[in-house]
């Protein structure tokens, strides 16, 4: 399988990349998308040393810049004739204050959702060319709402609300993509929302305030967290299972429980077709990108 992983230098992304690179006789090809060349190359070297998998590559992209996303799309398309999977994972977590991207957006909304909305749409044709069934797996969580009158959260901001808004946007996007594809003849691309069953212990712990870090360290002792490797082992089958098995999960919101994938219930808000359509239109307007709009028009 040829898998693109956004945010592959830390946390869930790195765990999935490391496990996929090492299993099945090192046959899987892993492409990591990240913003830092130094961290990206160090991650590739670490994974290659641990797994002896030499089919690893890097795509540099700062998701706070739509111009970077366009360049990354061009680079991926110029080097790869197909993709078997994409892990939509990169995201911002804790932030002390609100800042704005060069595109004038809340960085949580742009990084965690909008830039990856644009990336996904422009890579669909590569996924459609997969012989094994293309699949897009979204790192999502429950809850959240779209602040329709203040999506960039200029009037009222909090990092948790910003994260949750992006998460529900990804869930809405995932289900809408499934609904657009399920009616297509011979469709073989699946769209899966996955919520990890426990919090993953990541480098994020280094940037959160001391009291939060102390609480997290205590909680870790009681088994609240899992390692990135355990996360990778749990999620790896979503990228390596057969096309038929992947399509069975398409459109669903799932998690891991009792050593099996189980379906979670979509809340009425995220599953509302009218709200999904509204978010779709808003997202295209914010991307303001001709190629992305053309893909959207082809789908709808």
Coordinates of C-alpha atoms in Angstrom, one line a residue, residues 17-294:
X17 CA 3.8 5.6 9.8
X18 CA 6.2 3.6 12.0
X19 CA 4.0 0.5 12.3
X20 CA 2.9 0.5 8.6
X21 CA 6.6 0.8 7.6
X22 CA 7.5 -2.3 9.6
X23 CA 4.8 -4.8 8.9
X24 CA 4.1 -7.1 6.0
X25 CA 7.8 -7.6 5.2
X26 CA 8.3 -3.8 4.8
X27 CA 6.3 -3.7 1.6
X28 CA 4.3 -0.6 2.3
X29 CA 5.4 2.8 0.9
X30 CA 4.9 5.7 3.4
X31 CA 4.8 9.4 2.4
X32 CA 5.0 11.8 5.3
X33 CA 3.7 15.4 4.9
X34 CA 5.0 17.9 7.4
X35 CA 6.2 21.5 7.6
X36 CA 9.7 21.0 9.0
X37 CA 12.4 19.5 6.8
X38 CA 14.6 18.9 9.8
X39 CA 12.0 17.0 11.8
X40 CA 10.7 15.2 8.7
X41 CA 14.1 13.9 7.7
X42 CA 14.9 12.9 11.3
X43 CA 11.6 11.0 11.4
X44 CA 12.3 9.2 8.1
X45 CA 15.8 8.2 9.4
X46 CA 14.4 6.9 12.7
X47 CA 11.6 4.8 11.0
X48 CA 14.0 3.5 8.4
X49 CA 16.5 2.5 11.0
X50 CA 13.8 0.7 13.1
X51 CA 12.1 -1.1 10.2
X52 CA 14.6 -1.4 7.4
X53 CA 11.9 0.0 5.1
X54 CA 13.5 2.2 2.4
X55 CA 10.3 3.2 0.7
X56 CA 9.9 6.4 2.7
X57 CA 9.6 9.9 1.5
X58 CA 8.8 13.4 2.6
X59 CA 6.5 16.2 1.3
X60 CA 7.1 19.6 2.9
X61 CA 3.9 21.6 3.5
X62 CA 3.0 24.2 6.1
X63 CA -0.8 23.8 6.4
X64 CA -1.2 27.3 7.7
X65 CA -0.5 28.4 4.1
X66 CA -2.9 27.5 1.3
X67 CA 0.0 28.3 -1.2
X68 CA 2.0 25.5 0.5
X69 CA -0.9 23.2 0.1
X70 CA -1.1 23.9 -3.7
X71 CA 2.6 23.2 -4.0
X72 CA 2.3 20.0 -2.0
X73 CA -0.5 18.8 -4.3
X74 CA 1.6 19.5 -7.3
X75 CA 4.6 17.7 -5.8
X76 CA 2.5 14.6 -4.9
X77 CA 0.8 14.4 -8.3
X78 CA 4.2 14.8 -10.1
X79 CA 5.8 11.9 -8.2
X80 CA 2.9 9.5 -7.7
X81 CA 0.5 8.0 -10.2
X82 CA -1.8 6.7 -7.5
X83 CA -2.4 6.5 -3.8
X84 CA -3.9 3.7 -1.8
X85 CA -4.6 5.7 1.3
X86 CA -4.5 9.1 3.0
X87 CA -4.5 9.7 6.8
X88 CA -5.9 13.1 7.5
X89 CA -4.3 13.6 10.8
X90 CA -2.2 16.7 11.2
X91 CA -3.6 19.2 13.7
X92 CA -2.9 21.9 16.2
X93 CA -3.9 21.3 19.8
X94 CA -3.1 23.6 22.8
X95 CA -2.5 27.3 22.1
X96 CA -2.2 30.1 24.6
X97 CA -3.6 32.8 22.4
X98 CA -5.4 33.3 19.1
X99 CA -3.2 34.1 16.1
X100 CA -4.1 34.4 12.5
X101 CA -2.6 32.6 9.4
X102 CA -1.3 34.5 6.4
X103 CA -4.6 33.6 4.8
X104 CA -6.4 35.5 7.5
X105 CA -7.8 32.4 9.2
X106 CA -7.9 30.8 12.6
X107 CA -5.0 28.3 12.4
X108 CA -6.9 25.5 14.1
X109 CA -9.6 25.7 11.4
X110 CA -7.2 26.0 8.6
X111 CA -4.6 23.4 9.7
X112 CA -6.9 20.8 11.2
X113 CA -9.6 21.0 8.6
X114 CA -9.6 23.4 5.6
X115 CA -6.1 22.8 4.2
X116 CA -6.7 19.1 4.4
X117 CA -10.1 19.5 2.8
X118 CA -8.3 21.1 -0.1
X119 CA -5.6 18.4 -0.1
X120 CA -8.1 15.5 -0.1
X121 CA -10.2 16.8 -3.0
X122 CA -7.2 17.3 -5.2
X123 CA -5.8 13.8 -4.5
X124 CA -9.1 12.0 -5.1
X125 CA -8.2 11.0 -8.7
X126 CA -5.0 9.3 -7.3
X127 CA -7.1 7.4 -4.8
X128 CA -9.5 6.4 -7.6
X129 CA -6.5 4.8 -9.4
X130 CA -5.7 2.5 -6.5
X131 CA -5.9 -1.2 -7.5
X132 CA -6.5 -2.0 -3.8
X133 CA -9.3 0.5 -3.1
X134 CA -8.4 4.0 -2.0
X135 CA -9.3 5.0 1.5
X136 CA -9.2 8.3 3.4
X137 CA -9.1 7.9 7.2
X138 CA -9.9 11.0 9.3
X139 CA -8.5 11.5 12.8
X140 CA -11.7 12.8 14.5
X141 CA -13.4 13.1 17.9
X142 CA -16.9 13.5 19.2
X143 CA -18.7 16.8 19.8
X144 CA -18.1 20.2 18.3
X145 CA -20.1 22.8 16.3
X146 CA -19.5 25.2 13.5
X147 CA -19.5 28.8 14.5
X148 CA -21.2 29.9 11.3
X149 CA -21.2 33.7 12.1
X150 CA -17.6 33.6 13.4
X151 CA -15.8 30.6 11.8
X152 CA -12.4 32.3 12.3
X153 CA -13.4 32.9 15.9
X154 CA -12.4 36.6 16.0
X155 CA -15.0 37.5 18.5
X156 CA -14.8 34.6 20.9
X157 CA -11.8 32.3 20.9
X158 CA -10.7 29.3 22.9
X159 CA -8.3 26.6 21.7
X160 CA -10.7 23.8 22.8
X161 CA -13.6 25.3 20.9
X162 CA -11.3 25.8 17.9
X163 CA -10.2 22.2 18.0
X164 CA -13.7 20.9 18.3
X165 CA -15.0 23.1 15.4
X166 CA -12.3 21.6 13.1
X167 CA -13.1 18.1 14.3
X168 CA -16.8 18.3 13.6
X169 CA -16.0 19.9 10.2
X170 CA -13.8 16.8 9.4
X171 CA -16.6 14.5 10.4
X172 CA -19.1 16.4 8.2
X173 CA -16.6 16.3 5.3
X174 CA -16.0 12.6 5.7
X175 CA -19.7 11.7 5.7
X176 CA -20.4 14.0 2.8
X177 CA -17.6 12.4 0.7
X178 CA -19.0 9.0 1.4
X179 CA -22.5 10.1 0.3
X180 CA -21.1 11.6 -2.9
X181 CA -19.2 8.4 -3.7
X182 CA -21.7 5.7 -2.7
X183 CA -23.9 6.4 -5.6
X184 CA -21.2 6.3 -8.2
X185 CA -20.8 3.3 -10.4
X186 CA -18.0 1.0 -9.4
X187 CA -16.9 3.3 -6.6
X188 CA -13.9 2.0 -4.7
X189 CA -12.9 4.8 -2.4
X190 CA -13.9 4.8 1.2
X191 CA -14.1 7.6 3.8
X192 CA -13.7 6.6 7.5
X193 CA -13.9 8.7 10.6
X194 CA -11.8 7.2 13.4
X195 CA -11.6 8.2 17.1
X196 CA -8.8 6.7 19.0
X197 CA -10.0 5.0 22.2
X198 CA -7.4 6.6 24.5
X199 CA -5.4 9.8 24.4
X200 CA -2.1 9.4 22.6
X201 CA 1.0 10.5 24.5
X202 CA 2.8 13.0 22.2
X203 CA 5.3 15.8 22.2
X204 CA 2.4 18.1 22.7
X205 CA 2.9 17.5 26.4
X206 CA 6.0 19.7 26.3
X207 CA 4.1 22.9 25.3
X208 CA 1.1 22.8 27.5
X209 CA 1.0 24.7 30.8
X210 CA 2.7 23.2 33.8
X211 CA -0.5 22.4 35.7
X212 CA -1.9 20.6 32.7
X213 CA 1.4 18.8 32.2
X214 CA 1.5 17.7 35.8
X215 CA -2.1 16.4 35.6
X216 CA -1.4 14.5 32.3
X217 CA 1.7 12.9 33.8
X218 CA -0.3 11.7 36.8
X219 CA -3.1 10.4 34.5
X220 CA -0.5 8.5 32.5
X221 CA 0.4 6.5 35.5
X222 CA -3.2 5.3 35.7
X223 CA -3.3 4.1 32.1
X224 CA -5.2 7.1 30.6
X225 CA -2.7 7.4 27.7
X226 CA -1.4 5.1 25.1
X227 CA 1.9 5.2 23.2
X228 CA 2.1 6.2 19.5
X229 CA 3.2 2.7 18.7
X230 CA 0.0 1.2 20.3
X231 CA -2.0 3.7 18.3
X232 CA -0.2 2.6 15.2
X233 CA -1.0 -1.1 15.8
X234 CA -4.7 -0.3 16.4
X235 CA -5.0 1.8 13.2
X236 CA -2.8 -0.1 10.8
X237 CA -5.6 -2.4 9.6
X238 CA -7.6 0.5 8.4
X239 CA -4.9 1.1 5.7
X240 CA -4.1 -2.5 4.9
X241 CA -7.4 -4.3 4.9
X242 CA -9.1 -5.3 1.6
X243 CA -11.2 -2.9 -0.5
X244 CA -14.4 -4.8 0.5
X245 CA -13.7 -4.4 4.2
X246 CA -12.7 -0.8 3.8
X247 CA -15.9 0.0 1.9
X248 CA -18.0 -1.6 4.7
X249 CA -16.6 1.1 7.0
X250 CA -17.1 4.0 4.6
X251 CA -19.3 6.8 6.0
X252 CA -19.1 5.4 9.5
X253 CA -17.6 7.0 12.6
X254 CA -15.7 4.2 14.4
X255 CA -13.5 3.6 17.4
X256 CA -11.6 0.7 18.9
X257 CA -13.2 -1.3 21.7
X258 CA -12.6 -4.8 23.1
X259 CA -10.0 -5.5 20.4
X260 CA -12.3 -4.7 17.5
X261 CA -13.5 -1.7 15.5
X262 CA -17.0 -0.6 16.6
X263 CA -19.3 1.9 15.1
X264 CA -20.2 5.1 17.0
X265 CA -23.3 7.1 16.4
X266 CA -23.1 10.2 14.3
X267 CA -24.8 13.1 16.2
X268 CA -27.6 14.8 14.4
X269 CA -25.6 18.0 13.9
X270 CA -22.7 16.4 12.1
X271 CA -25.0 14.2 10.0
X272 CA -27.3 17.0 8.9
X273 CA -27.1 17.1 5.0
X274 CA -28.0 20.8 4.9
X275 CA -25.2 21.7 7.3
X276 CA -22.8 19.6 5.4
X277 CA -23.7 21.4 2.2
X278 CA -23.3 24.7 3.9
X279 CA -19.9 23.8 5.2
X280 CA -19.0 22.5 1.7
X281 CA -19.8 25.9 0.1
X282 CA -18.0 27.9 2.8
X283 CA -14.9 25.7 2.5
X284 CA -14.7 26.2 -1.3
X285 CA -15.1 29.9 -0.9
X286 CA -12.3 30.0 1.7
X287 CA -10.0 27.9 -0.4
X288 CA -10.7 30.2 -3.4
X289 CA -8.9 27.7 -5.6
X290 CA -10.0 27.0 -9.2
X291 CA -8.7 23.4 -9.2
X292 CA -10.4 22.5 -5.9
X293 CA -13.7 24.1 -7.2
X294 CA -13.5 22.0 -10.4

